[in-house]
Coordinates of C-alpha atoms in Angstrom, one line a residue:
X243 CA -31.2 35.1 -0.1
X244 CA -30.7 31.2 -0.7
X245 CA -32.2 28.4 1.1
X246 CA -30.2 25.3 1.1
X247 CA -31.4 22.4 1.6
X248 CA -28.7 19.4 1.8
X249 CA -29.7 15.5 1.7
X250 CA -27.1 13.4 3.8
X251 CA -25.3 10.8 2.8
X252 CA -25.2 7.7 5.4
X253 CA -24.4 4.3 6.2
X254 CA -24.5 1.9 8.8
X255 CA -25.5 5.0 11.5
X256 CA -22.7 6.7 10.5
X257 CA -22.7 9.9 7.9
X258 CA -20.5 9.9 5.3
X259 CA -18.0 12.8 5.0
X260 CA -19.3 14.0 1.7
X261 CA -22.2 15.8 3.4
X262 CA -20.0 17.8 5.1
X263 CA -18.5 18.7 1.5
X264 CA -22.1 19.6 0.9
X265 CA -22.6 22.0 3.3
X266 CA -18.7 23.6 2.5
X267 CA -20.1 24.0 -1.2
X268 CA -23.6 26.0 0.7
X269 CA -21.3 28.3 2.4
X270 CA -20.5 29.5 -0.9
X271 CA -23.8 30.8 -1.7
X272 CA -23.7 32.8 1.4
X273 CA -27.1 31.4 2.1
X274 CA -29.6 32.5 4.7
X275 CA -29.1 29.4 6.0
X276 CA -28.4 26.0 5.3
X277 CA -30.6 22.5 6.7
X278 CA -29.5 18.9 6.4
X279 CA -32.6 16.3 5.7
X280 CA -31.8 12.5 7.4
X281 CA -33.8 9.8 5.8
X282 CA -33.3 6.5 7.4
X283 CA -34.9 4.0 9.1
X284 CA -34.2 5.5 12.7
X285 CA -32.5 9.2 11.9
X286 CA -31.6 9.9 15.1
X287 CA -28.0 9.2 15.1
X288 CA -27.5 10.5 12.1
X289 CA -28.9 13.7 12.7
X290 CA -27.4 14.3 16.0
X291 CA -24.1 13.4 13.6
X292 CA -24.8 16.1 11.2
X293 CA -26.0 18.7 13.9
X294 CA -22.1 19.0 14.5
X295 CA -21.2 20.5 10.8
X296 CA -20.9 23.9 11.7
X297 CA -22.7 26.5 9.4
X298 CA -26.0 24.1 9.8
X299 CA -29.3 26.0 11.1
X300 CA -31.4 22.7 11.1
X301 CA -31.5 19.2 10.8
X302 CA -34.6 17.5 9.2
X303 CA -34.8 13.6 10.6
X304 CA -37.2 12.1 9.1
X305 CA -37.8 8.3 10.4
X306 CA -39.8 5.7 8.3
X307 CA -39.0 1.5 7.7
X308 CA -39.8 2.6 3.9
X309 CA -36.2 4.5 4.7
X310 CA -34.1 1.5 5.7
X311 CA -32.4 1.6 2.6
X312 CA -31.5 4.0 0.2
X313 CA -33.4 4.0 -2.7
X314 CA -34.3 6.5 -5.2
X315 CA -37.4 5.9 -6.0
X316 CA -38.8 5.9 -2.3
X317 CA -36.4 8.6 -1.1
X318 CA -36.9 10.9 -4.0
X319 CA -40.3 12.0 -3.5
X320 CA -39.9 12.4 0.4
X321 CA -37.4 15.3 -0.3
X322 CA -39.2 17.0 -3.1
X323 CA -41.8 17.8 -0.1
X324 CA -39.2 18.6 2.1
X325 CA -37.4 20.9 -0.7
X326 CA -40.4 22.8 -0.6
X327 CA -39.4 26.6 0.5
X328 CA -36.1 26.0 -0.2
X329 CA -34.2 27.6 -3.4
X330 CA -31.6 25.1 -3.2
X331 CA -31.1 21.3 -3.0
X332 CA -27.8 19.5 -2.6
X333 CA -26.7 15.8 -2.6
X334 CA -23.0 14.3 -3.2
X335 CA -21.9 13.6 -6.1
X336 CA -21.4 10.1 -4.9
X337 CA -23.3 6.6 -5.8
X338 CA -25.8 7.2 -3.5
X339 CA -26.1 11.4 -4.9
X340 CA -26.2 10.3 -8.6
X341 CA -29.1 7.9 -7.9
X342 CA -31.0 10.0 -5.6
X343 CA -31.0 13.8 -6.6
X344 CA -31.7 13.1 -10.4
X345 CA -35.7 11.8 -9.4
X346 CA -35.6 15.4 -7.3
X347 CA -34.9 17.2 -9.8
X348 CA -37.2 15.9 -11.9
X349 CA -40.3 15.9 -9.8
X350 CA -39.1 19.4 -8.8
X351 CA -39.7 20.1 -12.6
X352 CA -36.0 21.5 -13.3
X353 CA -32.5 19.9 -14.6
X354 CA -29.6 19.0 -12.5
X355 CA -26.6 20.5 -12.3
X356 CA -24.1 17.7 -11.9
X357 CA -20.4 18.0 -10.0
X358 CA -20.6 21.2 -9.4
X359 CA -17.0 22.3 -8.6
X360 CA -17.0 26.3 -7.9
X361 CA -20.0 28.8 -7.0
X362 CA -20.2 31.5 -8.7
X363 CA -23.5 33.2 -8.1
X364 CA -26.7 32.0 -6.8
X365 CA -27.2 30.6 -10.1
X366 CA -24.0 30.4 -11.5
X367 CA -21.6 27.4 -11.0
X368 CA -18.5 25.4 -13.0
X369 CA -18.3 21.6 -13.8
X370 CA -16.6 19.3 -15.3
X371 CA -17.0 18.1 -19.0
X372 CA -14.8 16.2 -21.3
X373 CA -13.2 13.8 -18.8
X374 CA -12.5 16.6 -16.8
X375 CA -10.2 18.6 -19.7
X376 CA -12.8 21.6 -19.9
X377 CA -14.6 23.1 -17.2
X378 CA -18.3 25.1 -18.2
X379 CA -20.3 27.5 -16.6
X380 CA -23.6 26.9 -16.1
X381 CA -26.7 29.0 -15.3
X382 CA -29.3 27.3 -13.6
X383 CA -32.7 29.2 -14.3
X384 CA -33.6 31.6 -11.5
X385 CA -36.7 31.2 -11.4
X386 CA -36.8 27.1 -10.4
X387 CA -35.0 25.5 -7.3
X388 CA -31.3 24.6 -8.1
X389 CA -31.0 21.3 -7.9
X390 CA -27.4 20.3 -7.8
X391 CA -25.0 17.1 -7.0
X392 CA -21.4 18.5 -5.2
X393 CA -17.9 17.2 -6.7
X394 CA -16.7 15.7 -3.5
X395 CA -13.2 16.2 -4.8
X396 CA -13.7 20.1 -5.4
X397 CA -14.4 20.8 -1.6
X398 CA -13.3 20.2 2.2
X399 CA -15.3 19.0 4.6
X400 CA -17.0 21.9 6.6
X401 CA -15.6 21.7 10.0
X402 CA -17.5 20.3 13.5
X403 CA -18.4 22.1 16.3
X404 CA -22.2 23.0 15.4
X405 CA -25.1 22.6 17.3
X406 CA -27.6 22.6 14.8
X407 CA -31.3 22.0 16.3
X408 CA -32.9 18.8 15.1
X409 CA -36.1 18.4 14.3
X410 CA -38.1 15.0 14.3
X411 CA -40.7 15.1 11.0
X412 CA -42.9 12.8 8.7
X413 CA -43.2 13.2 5.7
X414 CA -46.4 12.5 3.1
X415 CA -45.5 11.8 0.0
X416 CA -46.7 8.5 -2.5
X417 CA -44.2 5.9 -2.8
X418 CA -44.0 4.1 -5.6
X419 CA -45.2 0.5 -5.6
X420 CA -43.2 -0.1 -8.3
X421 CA -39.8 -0.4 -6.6
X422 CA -38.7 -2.3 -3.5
X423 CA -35.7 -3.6 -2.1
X424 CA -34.5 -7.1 -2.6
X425 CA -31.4 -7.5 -1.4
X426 CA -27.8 -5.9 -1.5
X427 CA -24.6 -8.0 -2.4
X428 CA -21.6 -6.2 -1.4
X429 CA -17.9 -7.5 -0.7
X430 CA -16.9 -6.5 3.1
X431 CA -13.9 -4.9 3.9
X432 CA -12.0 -3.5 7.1
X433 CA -9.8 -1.1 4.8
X434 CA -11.0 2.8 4.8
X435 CA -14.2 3.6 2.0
X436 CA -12.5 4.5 -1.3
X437 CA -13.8 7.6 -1.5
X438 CA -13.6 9.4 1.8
X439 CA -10.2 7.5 2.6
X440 CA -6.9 10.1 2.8
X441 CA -4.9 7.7 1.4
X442 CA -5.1 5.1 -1.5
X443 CA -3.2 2.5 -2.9
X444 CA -4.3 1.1 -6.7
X445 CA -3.2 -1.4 -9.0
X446 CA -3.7 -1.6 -12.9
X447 CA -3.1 -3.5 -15.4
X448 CA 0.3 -3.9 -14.8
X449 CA 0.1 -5.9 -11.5
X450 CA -0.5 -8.5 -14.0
X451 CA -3.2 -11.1 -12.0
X452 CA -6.3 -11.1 -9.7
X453 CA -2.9 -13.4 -7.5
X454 CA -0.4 -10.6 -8.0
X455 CA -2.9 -8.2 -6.7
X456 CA -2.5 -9.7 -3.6
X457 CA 0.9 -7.2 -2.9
X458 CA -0.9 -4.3 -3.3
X459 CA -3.8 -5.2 -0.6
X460 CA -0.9 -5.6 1.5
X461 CA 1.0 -2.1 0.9
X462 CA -2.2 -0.4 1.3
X463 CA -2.7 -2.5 4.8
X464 CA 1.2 -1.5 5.7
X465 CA -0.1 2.2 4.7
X466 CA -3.9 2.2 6.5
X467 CA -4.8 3.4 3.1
X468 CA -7.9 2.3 1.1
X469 CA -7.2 0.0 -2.7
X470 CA -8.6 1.1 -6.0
X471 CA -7.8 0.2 -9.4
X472 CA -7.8 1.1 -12.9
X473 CA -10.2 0.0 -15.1
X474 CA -8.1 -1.9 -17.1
X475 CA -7.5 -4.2 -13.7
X476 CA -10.8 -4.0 -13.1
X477 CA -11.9 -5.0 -16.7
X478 CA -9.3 -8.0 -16.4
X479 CA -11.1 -9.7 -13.7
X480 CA -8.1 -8.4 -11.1
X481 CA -10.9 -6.8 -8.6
X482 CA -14.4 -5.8 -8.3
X483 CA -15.6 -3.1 -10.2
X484 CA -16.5 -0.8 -6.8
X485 CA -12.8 -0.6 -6.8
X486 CA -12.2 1.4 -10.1
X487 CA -11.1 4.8 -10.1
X488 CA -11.3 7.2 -12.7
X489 CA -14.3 8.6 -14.6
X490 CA -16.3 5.8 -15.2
X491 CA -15.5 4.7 -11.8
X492 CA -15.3 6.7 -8.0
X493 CA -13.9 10.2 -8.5
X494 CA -11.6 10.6 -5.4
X495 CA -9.2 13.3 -3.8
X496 CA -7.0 11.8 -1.0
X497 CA -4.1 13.4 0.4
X498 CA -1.8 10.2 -0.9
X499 CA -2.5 8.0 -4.0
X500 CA -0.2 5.3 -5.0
X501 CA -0.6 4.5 -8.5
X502 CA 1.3 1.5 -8.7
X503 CA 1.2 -0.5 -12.9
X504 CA -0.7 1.9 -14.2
X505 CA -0.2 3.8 -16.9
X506 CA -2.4 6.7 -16.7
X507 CA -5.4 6.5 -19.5
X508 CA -7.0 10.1 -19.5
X509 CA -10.2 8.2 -17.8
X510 CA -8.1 7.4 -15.0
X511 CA -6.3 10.4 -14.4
X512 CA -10.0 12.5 -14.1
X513 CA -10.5 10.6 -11.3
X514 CA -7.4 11.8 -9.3
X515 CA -6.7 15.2 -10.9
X516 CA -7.9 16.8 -7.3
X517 CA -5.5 14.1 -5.4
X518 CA -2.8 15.7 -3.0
X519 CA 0.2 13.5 -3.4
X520 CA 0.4 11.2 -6.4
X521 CA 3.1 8.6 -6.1
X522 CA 3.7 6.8 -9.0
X523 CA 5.6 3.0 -9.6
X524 CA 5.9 1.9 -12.9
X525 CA 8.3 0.7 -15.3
X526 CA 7.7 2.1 -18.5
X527 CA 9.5 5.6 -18.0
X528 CA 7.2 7.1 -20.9
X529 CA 4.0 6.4 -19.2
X530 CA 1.3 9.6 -18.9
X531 CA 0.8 9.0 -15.0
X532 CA 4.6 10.1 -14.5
X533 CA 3.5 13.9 -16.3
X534 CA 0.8 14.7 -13.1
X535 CA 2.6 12.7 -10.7
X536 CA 4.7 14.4 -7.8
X537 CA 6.5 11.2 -7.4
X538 CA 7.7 8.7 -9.9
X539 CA 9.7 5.7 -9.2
X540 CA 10.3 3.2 -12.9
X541 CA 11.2 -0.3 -12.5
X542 CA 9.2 -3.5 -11.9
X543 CA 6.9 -2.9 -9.1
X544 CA 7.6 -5.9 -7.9
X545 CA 11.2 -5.5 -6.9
X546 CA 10.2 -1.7 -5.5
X547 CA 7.8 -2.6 -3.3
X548 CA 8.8 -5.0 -0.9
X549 CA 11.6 -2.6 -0.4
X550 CA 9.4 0.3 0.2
X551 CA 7.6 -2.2 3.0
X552 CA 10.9 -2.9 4.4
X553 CA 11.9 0.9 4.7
X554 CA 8.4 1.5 6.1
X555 CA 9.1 -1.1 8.5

């Protein structure tokens, strides 16, 4: 039977919902069991946080100051040894997954299997391709350890409840010399995270200025939703680029997303094809985000919005 092995996804202490997603996407294998490795700095929060996903047998802290923050290069080789035994390894298909599980797989000596979005088989899965308009099978070989990133979007989060035991390790590995960590600049923001948020209001192009921009902030704070944009807004200078949703950007699945001046370029839509309600504002009547959305309202966004506020109240 299959041994999974799941790396966790955190942030400030806290672990980021995608794990869980992880672990939903193990159940399918109808594994033997299922672990979750913590590498940080001090692990123990973490892991006493991912101890609760029910359907975890263990949780693997592992606590080292070369951990503080998540790089590749030093984390990779730490869970090759810890992937050791294990016939699978699972990361999020996240920033932080598409940086990380690529150097496993390739000191595990096998390819990646990227988004996977169904289980088939031990060694059978679907993904994406194509901008999300085909989905593929793929066989992974059987006789290597899968090693696979998870399409948040295709799975819920395993539920809590667990009580998973949690064991402290260290792990000896070489770390690279190579790479080190020089800083981090990152915008702060009291909004929810973009891609674990249940609802989300973006902008595009048609919002028309980095100033105009200003109104959708504010509907998304009326809301408690997260913002995102299209790349065309982001391309235009309108927000930064850890804003842009779509397939070049974050590849979401709220329960809400307010699309509001944008049109709907195929690269956009892939990154909301999973979404629950898609509400749509925009005043070209022929626009593609009308076809997928459940909602569509034409007319200049500025004149519909400020009376959506007002009926929100």
């Amino acid at each position: 039977m299959s041994k999974v092995l799941i790396v966790a996804e955190h942030h400030e202490g806290r672990l980021n919902g995608a794990t869980a997603k992880c672990v939903a996407a193990a159940r399918a294998l109808q594994p033997e069991y299922i672990d979750i490795a913590v590498l940080a700095a001090d692990a123990g929060a973490v892991a006493a946080e991912a101890a609760q996903i029910e359907g975890v047998r263990r949780v693997l802290a592992v606590s080292a100051e070369a951990n503080a923050h998540p790089i590749a290069q030093v984390l990779g080789p730490q869970v090759a040894k810890l992937a050791e035994g294990y016939s699978h390894v699972f990361g999020p298909s996240t920033t932080f997954g598409k940086d990380v599980m690529p150097v496993v797989a390739a000191l595990l000596g096998t390819a990646q299997v990227s988004d996977l979005m169904t289980v088939e088989g031990t060694h059978t899965f679907t993904r994406p391709i194509y901008a999300g308009n085909a989905i593929v099978t793929v066989d992974a070989p059987a006789d290597r350890p899968v090693v696979a990133t998870v399409r948040s979007a295709s799975w819920p989060e395993a539920a809590r409840g667990g009580k998973a035991e949690i064991e402290t390790m260290t792990v000896e590995a070489t770390l690279p010399t190579h790479t080190r960590f020089v800083g981090l600049a990152a915008g702060s923001s009291d909004r929810p995270d973009l891609q674990s948020a249940r609802r989300v209001v973006a902008g595009g192009r048609g919002v028309g200025s980095e100033e105009n921009f200003r109104i959708i902030f504010d509907f998304a704070d009326k809301l408690g939703a997260a913002v995102g944009a299209s790349r065309a807004a982001v391309d235009a200078g309108y927000v930064p680029n850890e804003l842009q949703v779509g397939q070049t950007g974050k590849i979401i699945a709220p329960e809400l997303y307010v699309a509001i001046g944008i049109s709907g370029a195929i690269q956009h839509l892939t990154g909301i094809k999973d979404a629950g309600t898609i509400v749509a504002i925009n005043k070209d009547a022929d626009a593609p985000i009308f076809e997928i959305a459940d909602i569509g309202l034409v007319g200049d966004l500025f004149k519909i919005l400020p009376e959506l506020d007002a009926a929100i109240g």
